[in-house]
Coordinates of C-alpha atoms in Angstrom, one line a residue:
M170 CA 11.7 12.9 4.4
R171 CA 14.3 12.8 1.6
A172 CA 15.2 9.2 1.1
N173 CA 18.8 10.1 0.3
K174 CA 19.3 12.2 3.5
L175 CA 20.1 10.9 7.0
P176 CA 17.2 11.6 9.4
T177 CA 17.7 14.3 12.0
E178 CA 14.2 14.2 13.5
E179 CA 11.6 11.5 14.1
I180 CA 9.6 11.0 11.0
E181 CA 6.2 12.5 10.9
R182 CA 3.7 11.8 8.2
D183 CA 2.2 15.0 6.8
P184 CA -1.6 15.2 6.3
A185 CA -2.7 14.8 2.7
A186 CA -2.0 18.0 0.7
F187 CA -5.1 17.5 -1.5
A188 CA -8.1 15.7 0.0
D189 CA -11.1 16.5 -2.2
R190 CA -13.6 13.7 -2.1
V191 CA -15.3 11.9 -5.0
T192 CA -18.8 10.9 -4.1
A193 CA -21.9 9.4 -5.7
D194 CA -23.7 12.8 -5.6
G195 CA -20.7 15.0 -6.2
R196 CA -21.6 17.0 -3.1
F197 CA -17.9 18.0 -2.6
G198 CA -17.4 19.0 -6.3
F199 CA -16.3 15.7 -7.8
A200 CA -18.8 13.1 -8.8
A201 CA -18.1 9.4 -9.2
E202 CA -18.3 9.0 -13.0
P203 CA -16.9 6.1 -15.1
G204 CA -13.8 6.9 -17.0
R205 CA -13.2 10.3 -15.5
Y206 CA -10.5 9.5 -13.0
R207 CA -7.1 7.9 -13.1
L208 CA -5.5 6.3 -10.0
V209 CA -1.7 6.8 -10.0
V210 CA 0.1 4.3 -7.8
S211 CA 3.3 2.5 -7.2
R212 CA 3.1 -1.2 -6.4
A213 CA 5.9 -0.7 -3.9
C214 CA 3.9 1.7 -1.7
P215 CA 1.8 0.3 1.1
W216 CA -0.4 3.4 1.3
A217 CA -1.2 3.1 -2.4
H218 CA -1.7 -0.7 -2.1
R219 CA -4.7 -0.4 0.2
V220 CA -6.4 1.7 -2.4
V221 CA -5.5 -0.7 -5.2
M222 CA -7.0 -3.6 -3.2
T223 CA -10.2 -1.6 -2.5
R224 CA -10.6 -0.8 -6.2
R225 CA -10.0 -4.5 -7.1
L226 CA -12.4 -5.9 -4.5
M227 CA -15.1 -3.5 -5.5
G228 CA -14.7 -4.3 -9.2
L229 CA -14.0 -0.7 -10.2
E230 CA -11.2 -1.5 -12.7
E231 CA -13.2 -0.2 -15.7
A232 CA -14.6 2.8 -13.8
V233 CA -11.2 4.1 -12.5
S234 CA -8.2 3.4 -14.7
L235 CA -4.8 2.6 -13.2
A236 CA -1.4 4.2 -13.8
L237 CA 1.7 2.5 -12.5
T238 CA 4.8 4.6 -11.7
D239 CA 8.3 3.2 -11.6
P240 CA 9.1 1.7 -8.1
V241 CA 12.5 3.5 -8.1
Q242 CA 11.9 7.2 -7.8
E243 CA 13.8 9.7 -10.0
I244 CA 15.7 12.5 -8.3
I245 CA 14.5 15.8 -9.7
G246 CA 15.8 19.0 -8.1
G247 CA 17.2 17.0 -5.2
D248 CA 14.0 15.3 -4.3
P249 CA 12.7 11.9 -5.2
H250 CA 9.7 11.8 -7.5
W251 CA 7.3 9.2 -8.7
V252 CA 7.7 9.0 -12.5
F253 CA 6.4 7.0 -15.4
T254 CA 8.9 4.9 -17.4
E255 CA 8.9 2.4 -20.2
R256 CA 9.9 -0.2 -17.6
T257 CA 6.5 0.0 -16.1
G258 CA 4.5 0.4 -19.3
S259 CA 4.6 4.1 -20.2
P260 CA 6.0 4.6 -23.7
G261 CA 8.5 7.5 -23.9
G262 CA 8.4 7.9 -20.1
R263 CA 5.0 9.5 -20.1
D264 CA 1.7 8.2 -18.9
P265 CA -0.3 7.4 -22.0
V266 CA -3.6 8.9 -20.6
L267 CA -2.4 11.9 -18.6
G268 CA 0.6 12.7 -20.8
I269 CA 2.9 13.5 -17.8
H270 CA 6.3 12.1 -16.8
A271 CA 6.1 12.9 -13.1
L272 CA 3.1 12.8 -10.8
R273 CA 4.2 16.2 -9.5
E274 CA 2.9 17.6 -12.8
A275 CA -0.7 16.8 -11.7
Y276 CA 0.0 18.5 -8.4
L277 CA 1.2 21.6 -10.1
A278 CA -1.7 21.6 -12.6
R279 CA -4.0 21.8 -9.5
N280 CA -1.9 24.3 -7.7
P281 CA 1.0 26.0 -9.7
G282 CA 2.5 27.3 -6.4
Y283 CA 2.6 23.9 -4.7
D284 CA 6.1 23.3 -3.2
G285 CA 5.4 20.3 -0.9
G286 CA 6.1 16.6 -1.2
V287 CA 4.5 14.3 -3.7
S288 CA 3.1 10.9 -2.7
V289 CA 1.1 8.0 -4.1
P290 CA -1.7 7.2 -4.4
G291 CA -2.9 10.2 -6.4
L292 CA -6.4 10.3 -7.9
V293 CA -6.3 12.6 -11.0
D294 CA -9.2 14.2 -12.9
I295 CA -8.4 13.2 -16.5
P296 CA -10.2 16.1 -18.3
S297 CA -8.3 18.8 -16.3
G298 CA -5.2 16.9 -15.4
H299 CA -5.6 18.1 -11.9
L300 CA -4.8 16.0 -8.8
V301 CA -8.1 15.5 -6.8
S302 CA -6.7 13.7 -3.8
N303 CA -3.6 12.0 -2.3
D304 CA -5.5 11.0 0.9
F305 CA -5.0 7.3 0.8
D306 CA -7.3 6.6 3.7
Q307 CA -10.3 8.6 2.5
L308 CA -9.8 7.3 -1.1
S309 CA -10.2 3.8 0.3
V310 CA -13.3 4.7 2.2
D311 CA -14.9 6.5 -0.7
L312 CA -14.2 3.7 -3.2
A313 CA -15.8 1.3 -0.8
T314 CA -18.9 3.4 0.0
E315 CA -19.5 6.1 -2.7
W316 CA -19.0 4.1 -5.9
G317 CA -21.6 1.4 -5.3
H318 CA -23.5 2.3 -8.5
L319 CA -20.4 1.5 -10.5
A320 CA -19.2 -1.4 -8.5
R321 CA -19.4 -5.0 -9.6
E322 CA -22.3 -7.2 -8.7
G323 CA -21.4 -9.1 -5.5
A324 CA -18.9 -6.4 -4.3
P325 CA -18.3 -6.9 -0.6
E326 CA -19.2 -4.4 2.2
L327 CA -15.7 -3.3 3.1
Y328 CA -16.8 -0.6 5.5
P329 CA -20.2 -1.7 6.8
A330 CA -22.0 1.0 8.9
A331 CA -22.5 -1.3 11.9
L332 CA -18.8 -2.0 12.2
R333 CA -17.3 1.3 11.4
E334 CA -16.5 2.4 14.9
E335 CA -14.6 -0.9 15.6
I336 CA -12.9 -0.8 12.2
D337 CA -11.7 2.7 12.8
A338 CA -10.5 2.0 16.4
V339 CA -8.6 -1.1 15.3
S340 CA -7.2 0.7 12.3
D341 CA -6.0 3.7 14.4
E342 CA -4.0 1.4 16.7
V343 CA -2.5 -0.5 13.7
Y344 CA -1.6 2.8 12.0
Q345 CA 0.1 4.4 14.9
D346 CA 2.1 1.4 16.1
L347 CA 2.6 -0.7 12.9
N348 CA 1.8 0.9 9.6
N349 CA 3.7 4.1 10.5
G350 CA 5.7 2.5 13.3
V351 CA 7.9 0.6 10.9
Y352 CA 8.9 3.9 9.3
R353 CA 9.5 5.5 12.6
S354 CA 11.8 2.6 13.4
G355 CA 13.6 2.7 10.1
F356 CA 14.1 6.4 10.0
A357 CA 14.8 6.8 13.8
P358 CA 17.4 9.6 14.3
D359 CA 18.7 8.2 17.5
Q360 CA 18.7 5.1 19.7
R361 CA 16.1 6.3 22.1
R362 CA 13.5 7.0 19.5
Y363 CA 14.3 3.8 17.6
D364 CA 13.9 1.7 20.8
R365 CA 10.5 3.4 21.5
A366 CA 9.2 2.9 17.9
V367 CA 10.4 -0.7 17.5
A368 CA 8.9 -1.7 20.8
A369 CA 5.5 -0.3 19.7
V370 CA 5.8 -2.3 16.4
F371 CA 6.3 -5.6 18.2
N372 CA 3.8 -4.9 21.0
R373 CA 1.2 -4.3 18.3
L374 CA 2.2 -7.5 16.5
D375 CA 1.9 -9.4 19.7
A376 CA -1.6 -8.0 20.3
L377 CA -2.6 -8.8 16.8
E378 CA -1.3 -12.4 17.1
E379 CA -3.5 -12.8 20.1
R380 CA -6.5 -11.2 18.5
L381 CA -6.2 -13.3 15.3
T382 CA -5.6 -16.7 17.0
D383 CA -9.3 -17.5 17.3
R384 CA -10.9 -15.2 14.7
R385 CA -10.3 -15.2 10.9
Y386 CA -10.6 -11.5 10.3
L387 CA -9.8 -8.4 12.3
V388 CA -13.4 -7.1 12.6
G389 CA -16.5 -9.1 12.0
E390 CA -16.9 -12.3 9.9
H391 CA -15.5 -11.1 6.6
I392 CA -12.9 -8.9 5.1
T393 CA -13.1 -5.1 5.9
L394 CA -10.9 -2.1 5.3
A395 CA -9.2 -3.0 8.6
D396 CA -7.8 -6.1 7.0
L397 CA -6.6 -4.2 4.0
R398 CA -4.8 -1.6 6.2
L399 CA -3.0 -4.2 8.2
W400 CA -2.2 -6.6 5.4
A401 CA -0.4 -3.9 3.3
T402 CA 2.2 -3.7 6.0
L403 CA 2.3 -7.5 6.8
V404 CA 3.1 -8.4 3.2
R405 CA 6.1 -6.1 3.2
F406 CA 7.3 -7.0 6.7
D407 CA 9.8 -9.9 6.1
A408 CA 10.8 -8.6 2.7
V409 CA 11.9 -5.1 3.7
Y410 CA 10.8 -3.9 7.2
H411 CA 12.5 -6.7 9.1
G412 CA 16.0 -6.0 7.8
H413 CA 15.9 -2.7 6.0
F414 CA 14.0 -0.9 8.7
K415 CA 15.7 -2.8 11.6
C416 CA 12.4 -4.3 12.8
N417 CA 14.2 -7.6 13.4
R418 CA 13.1 -8.8 16.8
R419 CA 10.9 -11.4 15.0
K420 CA 9.8 -12.2 11.5
L421 CA 6.2 -12.4 10.4
I422 CA 6.7 -16.1 9.8
E423 CA 7.5 -16.5 13.5
Y424 CA 3.9 -15.5 14.4
P425 CA 1.7 -18.6 13.8
A426 CA -1.6 -16.8 13.7
L427 CA -0.5 -13.7 11.9
W428 CA 1.5 -15.6 9.3
A429 CA -1.5 -17.9 8.6
Y430 CA -3.8 -14.9 8.4
A431 CA -1.4 -13.1 6.0
R432 CA -1.3 -16.2 3.8
D433 CA -5.0 -16.6 3.9
L434 CA -5.5 -13.1 2.5
Y435 CA -2.6 -13.4 0.0
Q436 CA -4.4 -16.4 -1.5
T437 CA -7.7 -14.4 -1.6
P438 CA -8.4 -12.5 -4.9
G439 CA -7.6 -8.8 -4.5
F440 CA -4.5 -9.4 -2.3
G441 CA -1.8 -11.5 -3.8
D442 CA -2.9 -10.6 -7.3
T443 CA -2.1 -7.0 -6.6
T444 CA 1.3 -7.6 -5.0
E445 CA 4.6 -7.4 -6.8
F446 CA 7.6 -8.3 -4.5
E447 CA 10.1 -7.2 -7.1
H448 CA 8.7 -3.6 -7.0
I449 CA 8.6 -3.6 -3.2
R450 CA 12.3 -4.7 -2.8
A451 CA 13.5 -2.5 -5.6
H452 CA 11.9 0.6 -4.1
Y453 CA 13.1 0.3 -0.6
Y454 CA 16.6 -0.9 -1.3
R455 CA 17.3 1.5 -4.2
V456 CA 15.6 4.7 -2.9
H457 CA 16.7 4.7 0.7
T458 CA 20.4 5.4 0.0
A459 CA 20.9 7.1 3.3
F460 CA 21.1 3.6 5.0
N461 CA 21.7 1.5 1.9
P462 CA 24.3 3.6 0.0
T463 CA 25.3 0.7 -2.3
G464 CA 21.8 0.3 -3.6
V465 CA 22.2 -3.5 -3.4
I466 CA 18.7 -5.2 -3.4
A467 CA 18.3 -8.1 -1.1
I468 CA 17.2 -11.3 -2.8
G469 CA 14.9 -12.7 -0.2
P470 CA 12.9 -14.1 1.4
D471 CA 11.6 -16.7 -0.9
P472 CA 8.0 -15.6 -1.7
R473 CA 6.7 -19.0 -2.5
G474 CA 5.9 -19.6 1.1
W475 CA 2.9 -17.3 0.6
L476 CA 1.2 -20.1 -1.3
S477 CA 1.5 -22.7 1.5
E478 CA -1.6 -24.0 3.3
H479 CA -2.9 -21.9 6.1
G480 CA -5.9 -23.7 7.6
R481 CA -7.7 -20.5 8.5
E482 CA -11.0 -21.8 7.0
T483 CA -11.6 -23.7 10.2
L484 CA -12.2 -20.4 12.0
G485 CA -15.3 -19.8 10.0
G486 CA -16.3 -16.5 8.3
R487 CA -16.7 -15.8 4.6
P488 CA -14.0 -13.6 2.9
F489 CA -16.6 -11.5 1.0
G490 CA -19.5 -11.9 3.3
E491 CA -22.7 -12.1 1.3
G492 CA -20.7 -11.0 -1.8
T493 CA -18.6 -12.9 -4.2
P494 CA -14.9 -12.9 -5.3
P495 CA -13.8 -10.4 -8.0
G496 CA -13.3 -11.7 -11.5
P497 CA -10.0 -12.1 -13.3
V498 CA -7.4 -9.3 -13.1
P499 CA -7.5 -7.1 -16.3
T500 CA -4.8 -8.1 -18.7
G501 CA -2.8 -4.9 -18.4
E502 CA -2.8 -5.1 -14.6
R503 CA -1.6 -8.6 -13.9
V504 CA 1.5 -9.1 -11.7
P505 CA 4.1 -11.7 -12.6
P506 CA 3.6 -15.2 -11.0
L507 CA 5.6 -15.7 -7.8
E508 CA 8.3 -17.8 -9.5
E509 CA 9.1 -14.8 -11.7
Q510 CA 9.3 -12.5 -8.7
D511 CA 11.9 -14.7 -7.0
R512 CA 15.1 -13.8 -8.8
P513 CA 18.1 -11.5 -8.4
A514 CA 17.4 -7.9 -9.2
G515 CA 20.7 -7.4 -11.1
D516 CA 20.7 -4.1 -13.0
D517 CA 17.0 -4.2 -13.8
W518 CA 16.2 -1.5 -11.3
S519 CA 18.6 1.4 -12.0
V520 CA 17.4 4.9 -11.2
P521 CA 15.1 5.9 -14.1
K522 CA 16.3 8.6 -16.5
S523 CA 13.9 11.3 -17.8

């Protein structure tokens, strides 16, 4: 989907163009080695966010370096591209490690004939400059299960074997109706398909509200990948999906259990400390010019509500199970405090120039 074109068909998310796996034993050709890979993400993107959260919770910051693209994509050849800019810490508009301006260059290094879309996250093999994978779901699973020898002491079990079937079943429902459903609502080409998509969004939110009323986490007694997958959408819901994508039957803050659940996780290391609302708002409102042609960025909602008390501790459970919280965020990866994210965007988020 070109963000600056009006939709003519219902949005369909293509399978990952590159899905090589990085494993502990290298059985698929890529071994989990410290310093070999660079994870390219945008803080605006929910699909990338779940991988960033997994990396943070597992304590893999030193093993896998992080590269931040600009939240506002640059139009190159008529298509939006994830690019590096000085605004997000890349001197001269090139990633200091990979030496590229646009993530597409890593795609082309892997396959010079590639002519498809470019998405984040992208895991890049630093020595070759080749993209290894843009499969956000498998990247999360592998970071949670195949990098244990490089993970921090006390890293949680985000994908425990005994719960995988339930995690996958819950995640599939959330993906179909909510994670991807907000996009199907926002990019609906006609009333009938919008009505169908937005109904699924709120039916799923209603079901999740009921599920989370008397349990602290989606599956089991601690955080799992199911929570990361859901939360990446919830944290963006009132800021962009409610208004920008017309998912406006109710706000997240109108769901007592879901809103408390979302705040509980926001205040848990690995969640709020990887979230940058300025990037989220700038991306959606600046890039989707088909239905926001002025590029005006909405100012709200006030993000400080994420720090209010939630009371979810009374439901029991331990966020990290038998593990421990991750340590401080590395200096170069810290997001601004909430009070600095609650300000008018002004001209700070113009389309980047190459």
